[in-house]
PDB file of C-alpha atoms in Angstrom:
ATOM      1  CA  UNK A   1    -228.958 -90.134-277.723  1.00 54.00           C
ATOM      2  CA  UNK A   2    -229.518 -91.402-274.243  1.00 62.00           C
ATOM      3  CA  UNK A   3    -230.112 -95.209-273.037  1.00 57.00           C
ATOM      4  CA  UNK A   4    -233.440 -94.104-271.864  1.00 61.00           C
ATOM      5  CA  UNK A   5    -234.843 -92.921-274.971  1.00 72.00           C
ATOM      6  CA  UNK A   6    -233.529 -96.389-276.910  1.00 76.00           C
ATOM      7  CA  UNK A   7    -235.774 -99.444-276.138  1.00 78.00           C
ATOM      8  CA  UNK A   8    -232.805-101.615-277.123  1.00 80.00           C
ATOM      9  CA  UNK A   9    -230.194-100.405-275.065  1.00 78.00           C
ATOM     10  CA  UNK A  10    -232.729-100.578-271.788  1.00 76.00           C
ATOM     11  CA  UNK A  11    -233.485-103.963-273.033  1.00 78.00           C
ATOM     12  CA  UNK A  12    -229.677-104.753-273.066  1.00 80.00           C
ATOM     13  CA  UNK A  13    -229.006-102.968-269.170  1.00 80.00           C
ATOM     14  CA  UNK A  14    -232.128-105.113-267.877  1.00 79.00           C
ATOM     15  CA  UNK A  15    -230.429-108.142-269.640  1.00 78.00           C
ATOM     16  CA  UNK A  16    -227.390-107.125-267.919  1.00 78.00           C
ATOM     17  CA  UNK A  17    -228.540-106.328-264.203  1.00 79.00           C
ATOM     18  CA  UNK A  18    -230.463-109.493-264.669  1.00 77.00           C
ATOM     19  CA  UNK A  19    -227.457-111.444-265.146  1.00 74.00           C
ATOM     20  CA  UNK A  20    -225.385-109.725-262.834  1.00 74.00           C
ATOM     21  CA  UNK A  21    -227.628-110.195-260.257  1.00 71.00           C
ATOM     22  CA  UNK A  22    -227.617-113.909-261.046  1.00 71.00           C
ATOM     23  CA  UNK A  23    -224.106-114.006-260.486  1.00 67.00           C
ATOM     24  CA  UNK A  24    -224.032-112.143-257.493  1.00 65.00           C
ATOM     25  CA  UNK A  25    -226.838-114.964-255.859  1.00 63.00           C
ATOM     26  CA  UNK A  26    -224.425-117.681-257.087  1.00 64.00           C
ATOM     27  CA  UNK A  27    -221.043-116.384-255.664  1.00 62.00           C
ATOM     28  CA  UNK A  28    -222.973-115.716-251.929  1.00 60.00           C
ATOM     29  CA  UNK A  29    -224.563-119.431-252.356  1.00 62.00           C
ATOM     30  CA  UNK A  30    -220.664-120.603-252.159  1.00 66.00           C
ATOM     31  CA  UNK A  31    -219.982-118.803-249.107  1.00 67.00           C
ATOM     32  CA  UNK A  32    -221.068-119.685-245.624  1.00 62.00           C
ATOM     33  CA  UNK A  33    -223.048-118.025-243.692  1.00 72.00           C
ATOM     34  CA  UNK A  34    -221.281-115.758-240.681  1.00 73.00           C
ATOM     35  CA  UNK A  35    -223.908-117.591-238.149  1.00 78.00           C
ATOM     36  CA  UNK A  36    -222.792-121.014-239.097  1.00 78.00           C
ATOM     37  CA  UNK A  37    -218.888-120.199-238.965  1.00 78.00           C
ATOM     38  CA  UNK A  38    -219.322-118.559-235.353  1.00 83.00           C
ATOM     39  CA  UNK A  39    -221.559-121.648-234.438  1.00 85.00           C
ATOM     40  CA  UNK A  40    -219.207-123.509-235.043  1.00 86.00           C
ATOM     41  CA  UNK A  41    -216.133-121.591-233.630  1.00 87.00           C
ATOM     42  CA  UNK A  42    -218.222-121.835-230.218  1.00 89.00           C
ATOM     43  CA  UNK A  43    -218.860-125.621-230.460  1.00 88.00           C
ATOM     44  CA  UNK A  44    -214.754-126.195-231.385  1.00 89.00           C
ATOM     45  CA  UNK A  45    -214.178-123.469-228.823  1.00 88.00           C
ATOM     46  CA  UNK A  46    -215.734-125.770-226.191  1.00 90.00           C
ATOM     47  CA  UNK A  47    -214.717-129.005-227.276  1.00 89.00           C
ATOM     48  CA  UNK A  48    -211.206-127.577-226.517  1.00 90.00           C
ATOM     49  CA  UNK A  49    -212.320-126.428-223.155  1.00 90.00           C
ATOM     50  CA  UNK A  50    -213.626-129.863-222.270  1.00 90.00           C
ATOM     51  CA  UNK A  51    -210.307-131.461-223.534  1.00 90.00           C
ATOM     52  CA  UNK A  52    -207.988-129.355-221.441  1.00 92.00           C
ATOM     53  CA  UNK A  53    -210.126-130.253-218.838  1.00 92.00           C
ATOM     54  CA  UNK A  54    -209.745-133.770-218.894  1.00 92.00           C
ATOM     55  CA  UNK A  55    -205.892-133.706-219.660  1.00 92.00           C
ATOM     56  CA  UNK A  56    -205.481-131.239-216.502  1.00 92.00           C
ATOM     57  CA  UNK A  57    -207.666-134.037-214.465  1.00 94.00           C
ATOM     58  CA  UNK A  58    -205.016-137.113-216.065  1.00 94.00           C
ATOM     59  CA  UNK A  59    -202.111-134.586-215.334  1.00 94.00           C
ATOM     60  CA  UNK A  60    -203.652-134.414-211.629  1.00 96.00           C
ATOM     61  CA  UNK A  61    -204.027-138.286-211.603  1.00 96.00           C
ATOM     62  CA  UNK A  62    -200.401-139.210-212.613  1.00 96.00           C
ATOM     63  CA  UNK A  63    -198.911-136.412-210.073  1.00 96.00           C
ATOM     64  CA  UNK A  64    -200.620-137.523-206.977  1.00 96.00           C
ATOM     65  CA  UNK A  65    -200.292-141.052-208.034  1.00 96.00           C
ATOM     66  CA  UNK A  66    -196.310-140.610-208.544  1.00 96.00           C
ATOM     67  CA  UNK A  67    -196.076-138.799-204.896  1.00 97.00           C
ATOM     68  CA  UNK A  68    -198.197-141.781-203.578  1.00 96.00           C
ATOM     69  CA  UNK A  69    -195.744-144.221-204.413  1.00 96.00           C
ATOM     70  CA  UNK A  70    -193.101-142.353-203.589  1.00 96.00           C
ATOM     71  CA  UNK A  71    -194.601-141.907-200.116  1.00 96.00           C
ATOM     72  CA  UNK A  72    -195.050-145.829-200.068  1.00 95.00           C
ATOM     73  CA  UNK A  73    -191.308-146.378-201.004  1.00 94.00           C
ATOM     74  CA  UNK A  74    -190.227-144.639-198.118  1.00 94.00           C
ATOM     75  CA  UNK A  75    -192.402-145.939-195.425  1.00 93.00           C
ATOM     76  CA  UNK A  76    -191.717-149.760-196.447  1.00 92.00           C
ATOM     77  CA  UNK A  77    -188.174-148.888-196.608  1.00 91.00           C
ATOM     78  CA  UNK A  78    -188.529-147.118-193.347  1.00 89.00           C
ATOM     79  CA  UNK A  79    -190.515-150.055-192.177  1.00 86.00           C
ATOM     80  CA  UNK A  80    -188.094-152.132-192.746  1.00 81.00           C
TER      81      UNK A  80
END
């Protein structure tokens, strides 16, 4: 006897699919979407572009600061 000729068992697979399909909404409601991970993946990616900026621009700052002083030191002590 085949499921399509029983009204019970067809009743039983629509049951089924129903629920299974249920489940299947549920487990891709806990998942986020691709879009949102690679939005955010960009907005990290240039946060972390703007950072090494600024720390490049601080190493820059303390360098040429260092060599100023340096250059000061020995004029006054040329100077003198």
């Amino acid at each position: 006897m085949s499921p399509a000729s029983n009204p019970e068992i067809l009743a039983e697979l629509r049951l089924l699919r129903g629920e299974m399909n249920q489940g299947f909404d549920r487990i891709e409601d806990r998942f986020v979407p691709v879009d949102l991970f690679k939005a955010e993946i960009a907005s990290t990616n240039q946060r972390v572009a703007s950072l090494e900026m600024w720390h490049n621009k601080i190493v820059w700052l303390v360098i040429s600061s260092v060599i100023i002083a340096v250059l000061s030191g020995i004029v006054t002590a040329a100077a003198l």
